[in-house]
Amino acid sequence: MNKYLLFIPLMIIAFSGCSVEPLKPVEVDIPQTRIDYLKEVKPILDKRCVVCHSCYNSPCQLKLSSYEGVDRGASKDKVYLGERLLAQDPSRLFIDAKDTSEWRKKGFNTVLESDAVMGSNNSMMLILLDHKMKNPKSKGDYFSESDDLTCSKNRKELAEFLDDNPNQGMPFGFPPLSKEEFKVIKEWLGQGAPAPTSAEIAPSKIASQNAQKLIKDYEEFLNNQDAKHVMSARYIYEHLFLSHIAFENAPNEFFELVRSSTPVPEEIDIIPTIRPYDDPKVEKFYYRFKKIHSTIVYKTHMVYDLSAKKLERYKELFIESKWNETPYIVGHKIDYNAEPFRVFAQIPQASRYKFLLDDSEYVIRTFIRGPVCKGQIALNVIRDNFWVMFMSPDYDLSIKKNGFLKQEYKNLRMPIEDGSGVALLKTFSDKYIDAAIKYNQNRQNIYDTVYKGGLNIDSIWKGDNANSTPFLTVYRHFDSASVHRGALGGLPKSAWVIDYPLFERIYYALVAGFDVYGNVGHQVSIRRYMNRLRVEGETNFINLLPKEDREKVFDLWYLNAENKEAHFLSKNETAIDYKKINSKRELIEKVVDTHLLKSCNVKFDEYNYLYANERFPKLPKSYTKASDYKQAFKSLVKGGLPFIKVVNGQQSNLAYIRIKNMPKTDDVVVSAVVNRWHDNVSFMFDEKKSLDPNKDEFDFVDGFVGSYPNLFLVVDFKDLPDFFDMLHNYDGSKKYVNKFLKYGVNRGDDDFWETYDWFQEKFYKDKPHEAGLFDLNRYYHKVFLR
């Protein structure tokens, strides 16, 4: 046989793979009446599209939470790219380009434009939605944040993608739009996707009269040009630039604090710096409040409330206080912008620390839910759950000893000063790690010298009033995290005590100085540095324990670590009295039950916490009242349950459970949080080595925890015995798999959107000020065939 004949079948296969039929336009009956984008289209996009397309992690950077984002379109460039060797040009909507033509130059392609004849439309948006309508059943796995996600640049690439993936229209891996929803979107696109007019969109961009009075007062305060105001405003701005600000008497309007090249009353022109402390490179700038008109999504909705009373507090802390030096203006054209302890040295440390403590939950939330905290590599620096407390300003020696911070400037420098494009070899340098270790050692030496009898319980800040948040719970949900007021969950493995220098460095390292578009060197440097800060917070807590217990507790927190973390334990005995049975538990219970209960009503939650003399309850024999299902949840808290050993995947960490048809009350929601056991978190890669599924545990929390639900479960009250039997005795058999599928809401279920809508509306009802759209990018990936 001629050997060349062997190539003929291969050539046929190769060429046949390239001959994909072009996409056929979708027929559209174009209505005479103009479709109103804001009233008719946007509500559909919000409920069915923004739930995945809203932020840095939007697939293909297609951000559909505003018309400007829809018009900008999509990009092949990924924001979260772990192996990026060079820093990427930022692509922040409303900031890094001013119009469509500028976005096209940055590589964004349209999803709205059509070149089909009248009466049809072949825009990429409509093609994807129409494809789903024609192929409604989802099949297989759906990872919307996968590294190999295909982002089609044009219709030719889209045709090839859909030809290879016939079940991957939009919404991705979820049921299609309803016929009515699809008709509205189709007709709007058929009309050329008309934008909202200036008159239509004006109300969403202009502050109400209720907000305008306070905005005027705050802008006057922040733009006052005397030295005290200039430096105070800079400090406030650098800590609020990520916040969603709400003003008194206008709680449903949210604003961003920005630096603008234009004063009132001119239109805001945002100065597009990467970081809030970067040189604005204009002769003069103004702090302005820009109203947020995009759809609010919960993962970025970090609310900060401003009122007349808060303005007086700012004046008390920053203007009326006596400063460390005669006030002077530090400009931005300096080489130490990334050193907050130097930049703001003249402002009293007590004022800065009290500013952070006044809104401690917000500040912690910025680095727990901010842009740094997406992905396993960013988040495996923290444990799956831990509690956070704060050192009282009355005991914090960085405040009481005025010269201490100045002596430590060199050791308090952070890798953020190297910018966004850190050379990869430089990430192996221990320059900043060694400096942080040296600071930690110096800090402990001075504490041992001053507090010879050890620190007592009063060294833990107990808040200034009933609204203070002196005790916080942090949950990690694999590649996202959340922070909550109070002591949620059972007794965690570890806890932190944060003082002023630690608070400020965590914020600047993970928020103000972090660039989500930075290269791998920048991100690795921050990750390594945060490892040191975690050790510092943990040892601050451990140093309150009896002297003989400290090293043992630290070793338990770092089991099987390849390299033992450098840490500095107090040489002095504690001033706290202990029975010494379990000193960690005893300290926590002293703090919560005695120290904080009266001042801020902090207490353990009713589902999860067990005192030393308590035992896990058994399942109720019957379910007739609310306390019965709560007892059942509490019976599940202990580790080692068969079910929790099975649900150990990356997308099996957070579920929302609806119990419906409750007797004499409305349906309730309970969040099921899986806490993964880690021997230690002193690693960057190969996290699996530190996991032990036999020690994983559930926490159950009333209401909603986190921004990225992995699963919805719906249980009728009468089915609770069966539901809890499944959780207690799950063995992977067909019987129990079918039980699980009875309650778990599959992403491919026909009624998925109905279920999602209920949970979302419940969230808005329960938390109207804090709520936003949940993100479905991490909903459990697999479609189960029933």
Coordinates of C-alpha atoms in Angstrom, one line a residue, residues 243-638:
S243 CA -16.2 50.9 50.8
H244 CA -19.8 51.3 49.7
I245 CA -20.7 54.4 51.7
A246 CA -24.3 55.0 52.9
F247 CA -25.4 58.3 54.3
E248 CA -27.8 58.7 57.2
N249 CA -31.4 59.1 56.0
A250 CA -30.5 57.6 52.6
P251 CA -29.7 53.9 53.6
N252 CA -30.5 52.5 50.1
E253 CA -28.1 54.7 48.2
F254 CA -24.4 53.8 48.1
F255 CA -21.4 55.9 47.1
E256 CA -17.7 55.5 46.5
L257 CA -15.1 58.0 47.9
V258 CA -12.9 58.9 45.0
R259 CA -10.2 61.3 44.0
S260 CA -11.3 63.6 41.2
S261 CA -9.4 66.1 39.1
T262 CA -12.6 68.2 39.2
P263 CA -14.3 70.1 42.1
V264 CA -18.0 70.5 42.9
P265 CA -20.2 71.1 40.9
E266 CA -18.3 69.8 37.9
E267 CA -18.8 66.1 36.8
I268 CA -16.5 63.8 38.6
D269 CA -13.3 62.8 36.7
I270 CA -11.8 59.9 38.6
I271 CA -8.0 59.9 38.9
P272 CA -7.1 56.3 37.8
T273 CA -4.3 55.3 40.1
I274 CA -3.8 51.6 41.0
R275 CA -3.5 52.3 44.7
P276 CA -5.1 54.9 46.9
Y277 CA -1.7 56.2 48.0
D278 CA -0.3 56.5 44.5
D279 CA 0.7 60.0 43.2
P280 CA -2.4 61.4 41.5
K281 CA -0.1 63.4 39.1
V282 CA -2.3 66.4 39.0
E283 CA -1.7 69.8 40.5
K284 CA -4.8 69.6 42.6
F285 CA -7.4 66.9 43.3
Y286 CA -10.7 66.7 45.2
Y287 CA -12.3 64.0 47.3
R288 CA -15.7 63.4 45.9
F289 CA -18.6 61.0 46.5
K290 CA -19.6 59.1 43.4
K291 CA -23.0 57.4 43.5
I292 CA -22.9 53.7 42.6
H293 CA -25.5 52.9 39.9
S294 CA -24.3 49.4 39.1
T295 CA -26.2 46.5 40.6
I296 CA -25.1 45.8 44.1
V297 CA -23.5 42.3 44.5
Y298 CA -22.8 41.0 47.9
K299 CA -19.2 39.9 47.4
T300 CA -18.1 43.5 47.0
H301 CA -20.7 45.2 49.1
M302 CA -18.7 46.4 52.1
V303 CA -21.0 48.9 53.7
Y304 CA -19.6 51.9 55.6
D305 CA -22.2 54.2 57.2
L306 CA -21.6 58.0 57.5
S307 CA -23.7 60.3 59.6
A308 CA -23.5 63.7 61.2
K309 CA -22.4 61.9 64.4
K310 CA -19.6 60.1 62.5
L311 CA -18.3 63.4 61.1
E312 CA -18.1 64.7 64.7
R313 CA -16.2 61.6 65.6
Y314 CA -13.7 62.3 62.8
K315 CA -13.2 65.8 64.1
E316 CA -12.7 64.4 67.6
L317 CA -10.1 61.9 66.5
F318 CA -8.2 63.9 63.9
I319 CA -8.8 67.6 64.3
E320 CA -9.4 68.3 68.0
S321 CA -6.6 65.9 69.2
K322 CA -3.1 67.0 69.9
W323 CA -0.8 65.7 67.2
N324 CA 2.6 64.2 67.6
E325 CA 4.2 67.0 65.7
T326 CA 3.2 70.4 64.3
P327 CA 0.9 69.4 61.4
Y328 CA 2.5 69.5 58.0
I329 CA 1.4 68.2 54.6
V330 CA 3.1 65.1 53.2
G331 CA 2.7 65.1 49.4
H332 CA 2.5 62.0 47.2
K333 CA 5.8 62.7 45.4
I334 CA 7.8 60.7 48.0
D335 CA 9.4 57.3 47.9
Y336 CA 7.7 56.1 51.1
N337 CA 4.0 56.3 50.1
A338 CA 3.7 52.6 50.9
E339 CA 4.9 53.1 54.5
P340 CA 1.8 54.3 56.5
F341 CA 3.6 54.5 59.8
R342 CA 6.0 57.2 58.3
V343 CA 3.4 59.0 56.1
F344 CA 1.0 59.5 59.0
A345 CA 3.5 59.6 61.9
Q346 CA 2.3 63.1 62.9
I347 CA -1.3 61.9 63.5
P348 CA -1.7 60.4 67.0
Q349 CA -1.4 56.6 66.9
A350 CA -4.4 56.4 69.3
S351 CA -6.5 58.4 66.7
R352 CA -5.5 56.0 63.9
Y353 CA -6.2 52.9 65.9
K354 CA -9.6 54.1 67.3
F355 CA -10.6 55.0 63.7
L356 CA -9.9 51.3 62.8
L357 CA -11.6 49.9 65.9
D358 CA -14.7 52.1 65.4
D359 CA -15.5 50.0 62.2
S360 CA -13.4 46.9 62.9
E361 CA -15.8 44.6 61.1
Y362 CA -15.7 46.7 58.0
V363 CA -11.9 46.9 58.0
I364 CA -11.5 43.2 58.6
R365 CA -14.0 42.5 55.8
T366 CA -11.9 44.5 53.3
F367 CA -9.1 42.0 53.4
I368 CA -11.3 39.0 53.9
R369 CA -13.6 39.8 51.0
G370 CA -11.5 42.3 49.0
P371 CA -9.8 41.5 45.7
V372 CA -6.8 39.8 47.2
C373 CA -9.0 37.0 48.6
K374 CA -10.0 35.1 45.5
G375 CA -8.5 31.7 44.9
Q376 CA -6.9 29.0 46.9
I377 CA -3.3 30.4 46.8
A378 CA -4.5 33.7 48.2
L379 CA -6.7 32.2 51.0
N380 CA -4.8 29.2 52.2
V381 CA -2.8 31.6 54.3
I382 CA -5.7 31.6 56.8
R383 CA -7.4 28.7 58.6
D384 CA -10.9 27.6 57.7
N385 CA -12.3 29.3 60.8
F386 CA -10.8 31.4 63.6
W387 CA -11.8 34.2 66.0
V388 CA -10.4 37.7 66.0
M389 CA -10.1 40.0 69.0
F390 CA -8.3 43.3 69.4
M391 CA -5.8 44.8 71.9
S392 CA -7.2 47.6 74.0
P393 CA -5.6 51.0 73.1
D394 CA -4.9 51.4 76.8
Y395 CA -2.5 48.5 76.7
D396 CA -1.1 48.8 73.2
L397 CA 2.5 50.0 73.6
S398 CA 2.7 51.3 70.0
I399 CA 0.3 53.9 71.3
K400 CA 1.5 54.3 74.9
K401 CA 5.2 54.6 73.9
N402 CA 5.4 57.4 71.3
G403 CA 8.8 56.6 69.9
F404 CA 8.4 52.8 69.5
L405 CA 6.9 52.9 66.0
K406 CA 9.5 55.4 64.8
Q407 CA 12.3 53.1 66.0
E408 CA 10.7 50.3 64.0
Y409 CA 10.1 52.0 60.6
K410 CA 12.6 49.8 58.9
N411 CA 11.2 46.6 60.3
L412 CA 7.6 47.7 59.5
R413 CA 8.2 48.1 55.8
M414 CA 6.1 45.9 53.6
P415 CA 6.6 44.2 50.1
I416 CA 3.9 46.5 48.7
E417 CA 6.6 49.1 48.3
D418 CA 8.0 47.0 45.4
G419 CA 4.9 47.7 43.3
S420 CA 3.0 45.4 41.0
G421 CA 5.8 44.0 38.9
V422 CA 8.1 42.2 41.4
A423 CA 10.8 40.2 39.7
L424 CA 10.2 36.5 40.3
L425 CA 13.7 35.9 41.8
K426 CA 13.0 38.7 44.3
T427 CA 10.1 36.8 45.8
F428 CA 12.6 34.3 47.2
S429 CA 14.2 37.1 49.2
D430 CA 13.5 37.1 52.9
K431 CA 14.1 40.9 53.3
Y432 CA 10.6 41.7 54.5
I433 CA 10.1 38.4 56.3
D434 CA 13.3 38.9 58.3
A435 CA 12.3 42.5 59.1
A436 CA 8.9 41.4 60.3
I437 CA 10.5 38.7 62.5
K438 CA 12.9 41.3 63.9
Y439 CA 10.0 43.6 64.7
N440 CA 8.0 40.8 66.3
Q441 CA 11.0 40.0 68.5
N442 CA 11.6 43.7 69.5
R443 CA 7.9 44.1 70.2
Q444 CA 7.8 41.1 72.5
N445 CA 10.9 42.3 74.4
I446 CA 9.3 45.7 75.1
Y447 CA 6.1 44.1 76.2
D448 CA 7.9 41.8 78.6
T449 CA 9.8 44.7 80.0
V450 CA 6.7 46.9 80.6
Y451 CA 4.3 44.2 81.6
K452 CA 6.5 42.2 84.0
G453 CA 3.4 40.6 85.5
G454 CA 1.9 39.7 82.2
L455 CA -1.1 41.0 80.4
N456 CA -4.5 40.6 81.9
I457 CA -8.0 40.2 80.5
D458 CA -8.5 43.9 80.3
S459 CA -5.8 44.1 77.5
I460 CA -8.6 42.7 75.2
W461 CA -10.6 45.6 73.8
K462 CA -14.2 45.3 74.9
G463 CA -15.6 48.0 72.6
D464 CA -16.6 51.5 73.3
N465 CA -20.4 51.1 73.0
A466 CA -23.1 48.5 72.1
N467 CA -22.4 49.0 68.4
S468 CA -18.7 48.1 68.6
T469 CA -17.5 44.8 67.1
P470 CA -14.7 43.6 69.4
F471 CA -15.1 39.9 68.5
L472 CA -15.3 38.6 65.0
T473 CA -15.6 35.2 63.3
V474 CA -13.8 34.5 60.0
Y475 CA -14.7 31.6 57.8
R476 CA -12.8 30.5 54.8
H477 CA -14.8 28.7 52.1
F478 CA -11.9 27.3 50.1
D479 CA -11.5 30.1 47.5
S480 CA -13.6 32.8 49.2
A481 CA -14.0 33.9 52.8
S482 CA -16.4 35.9 55.0
V483 CA -16.3 37.8 58.3
H484 CA -19.2 38.0 60.9
R485 CA -19.8 39.8 64.1
G486 CA -19.6 37.7 67.3
A487 CA -18.6 34.2 68.2
L488 CA -20.0 31.9 65.5
G489 CA -19.3 28.2 65.5
G490 CA -17.7 25.9 67.9
L491 CA -14.4 26.4 69.6
P492 CA -12.0 27.0 66.7
K493 CA -8.4 25.7 66.4
S494 CA -6.9 29.2 66.6
A495 CA -7.6 32.8 67.5
W496 CA -5.9 36.2 66.9
V497 CA -5.4 39.3 68.9
I498 CA -4.7 42.3 66.7
D499 CA -3.0 45.4 67.9
Y500 CA -2.6 48.7 66.0
P501 CA 0.7 47.9 64.0
L502 CA -0.7 44.5 63.0
F503 CA -4.1 45.9 62.0
E504 CA -2.5 48.6 59.8
R505 CA 0.0 46.3 58.1
I506 CA -2.7 43.7 57.3
Y507 CA -4.8 46.4 55.7
Y508 CA -2.1 48.0 53.7
A509 CA -0.6 44.6 52.6
L510 CA -3.8 43.0 51.5
V511 CA -6.0 46.0 50.5
A512 CA -4.4 49.4 50.0
G513 CA -1.2 48.0 48.5
F514 CA -2.5 44.9 46.7
D515 CA -2.9 45.0 42.9
V516 CA -5.2 42.3 41.5
Y517 CA -3.5 43.0 38.2
G518 CA 0.0 42.5 39.6
N519 CA 2.3 39.8 38.5
V520 CA 3.0 36.5 40.2
G521 CA 6.0 38.0 42.0
H522 CA 3.8 40.7 43.6
Q523 CA 1.2 38.2 44.7
V524 CA 3.6 35.7 46.1
S525 CA 5.4 38.4 48.0
I526 CA 2.2 39.5 49.6
R527 CA 1.2 35.9 50.4
R528 CA 4.5 35.1 52.1
Y529 CA 4.3 38.3 54.1
M530 CA 0.8 37.6 55.3
N531 CA 2.0 34.3 56.6
R532 CA 4.2 36.3 59.1
L533 CA 1.3 38.5 60.1
R534 CA -0.9 35.5 60.8
V535 CA 1.8 34.1 63.1
E536 CA 2.0 37.5 64.9
G537 CA -1.8 37.7 65.5
E538 CA -1.8 34.1 66.8
T539 CA 1.1 34.5 69.2
N540 CA -0.5 37.7 70.6
F541 CA -3.4 35.4 71.6
I542 CA -1.1 32.6 72.8
N543 CA 0.8 35.0 75.1
L544 CA -2.3 35.4 77.2
L545 CA -2.2 31.7 78.1
P546 CA -0.3 30.2 81.0
K547 CA 3.4 30.2 80.3
E548 CA 3.8 26.4 80.3
D549 CA 1.0 26.0 77.7
R550 CA 2.2 28.5 75.1
E551 CA 4.7 26.4 73.2
K552 CA 2.4 23.3 73.2
V553 CA -0.5 25.3 71.7
F554 CA 1.7 26.8 69.0
D555 CA 3.0 23.3 68.1
L556 CA -0.6 22.1 67.8
W557 CA -1.4 24.9 65.4
Y558 CA 1.6 24.0 63.2
L559 CA 1.5 20.2 63.1
N560 CA 3.7 18.6 60.5
A561 CA 4.9 22.0 59.2
E562 CA 8.1 21.6 57.1
N563 CA 9.7 24.6 58.7
K564 CA 8.7 25.8 62.1
E565 CA 7.6 29.4 62.0
A566 CA 9.7 31.9 64.0
H567 CA 7.7 33.1 66.9
F568 CA 8.3 35.0 70.1
L569 CA 6.5 34.0 73.2
S570 CA 6.4 36.0 76.4
K571 CA 9.0 35.2 79.0
N572 CA 6.6 36.4 81.8
E573 CA 3.7 34.5 83.4
T574 CA 0.2 35.7 82.5
A575 CA -1.8 37.9 84.8
I576 CA -5.0 35.9 84.1
D577 CA -6.0 33.2 86.6
Y578 CA -6.5 29.7 85.1
K579 CA -7.7 26.4 86.3
K580 CA -5.3 25.0 83.6
I581 CA -7.5 22.2 82.3
N582 CA -7.9 23.7 78.8
S583 CA -6.4 27.2 79.0
K584 CA -7.4 28.1 75.4
R585 CA -11.1 27.3 76.0
E586 CA -10.9 28.9 79.4
L587 CA -9.5 32.2 78.0
I588 CA -12.1 32.3 75.2
E589 CA -14.9 31.7 77.7
K590 CA -13.6 34.4 80.0
V591 CA -13.5 36.9 77.1
V592 CA -17.0 36.1 75.8
D593 CA -19.0 35.2 78.9
T594 CA -17.5 37.8 81.2
H595 CA -15.5 40.4 79.4
L596 CA -17.7 41.1 76.4
L597 CA -21.2 39.9 77.2
K598 CA -22.3 43.0 79.1
S599 CA -20.4 45.6 77.0
C600 CA -21.4 44.4 73.5
N601 CA -23.8 41.4 74.0
V602 CA -21.2 39.1 72.4
K603 CA -22.1 35.5 73.2
F604 CA -21.7 32.0 71.7
D605 CA -24.2 30.9 69.2
E606 CA -26.9 28.3 70.1
Y607 CA -26.1 25.8 67.4
N608 CA -22.4 25.1 67.6
Y609 CA -20.7 25.9 70.9
L610 CA -20.4 23.3 73.6
Y611 CA -18.9 24.0 77.0
A612 CA -16.5 21.5 78.4
N613 CA -19.2 19.8 80.5
E614 CA -21.7 19.6 77.6
R615 CA -22.3 16.7 75.3
F616 CA -23.6 16.6 71.7
P617 CA -27.4 16.1 71.8
K618 CA -29.0 13.2 70.1
L619 CA -31.5 13.6 67.2
P620 CA -35.0 14.5 68.4
K621 CA -37.5 11.7 68.4
S622 CA -40.0 14.1 66.8
Y623 CA -40.1 17.5 65.2
T624 CA -42.9 19.8 66.4
K625 CA -41.2 23.1 67.1
A626 CA -38.2 25.2 66.1
S627 CA -36.0 24.0 69.0
D628 CA -36.3 20.5 67.6
Y629 CA -34.6 21.2 64.3
K630 CA -32.0 23.3 66.2
Q631 CA -31.2 20.4 68.4
A632 CA -30.8 18.2 65.3
F633 CA -28.4 20.6 63.7
K634 CA -26.4 20.7 66.9
S635 CA -26.1 16.9 66.9
L636 CA -24.3 17.2 63.5
V637 CA -21.6 19.7 64.7
K638 CA -19.0 17.1 65.8

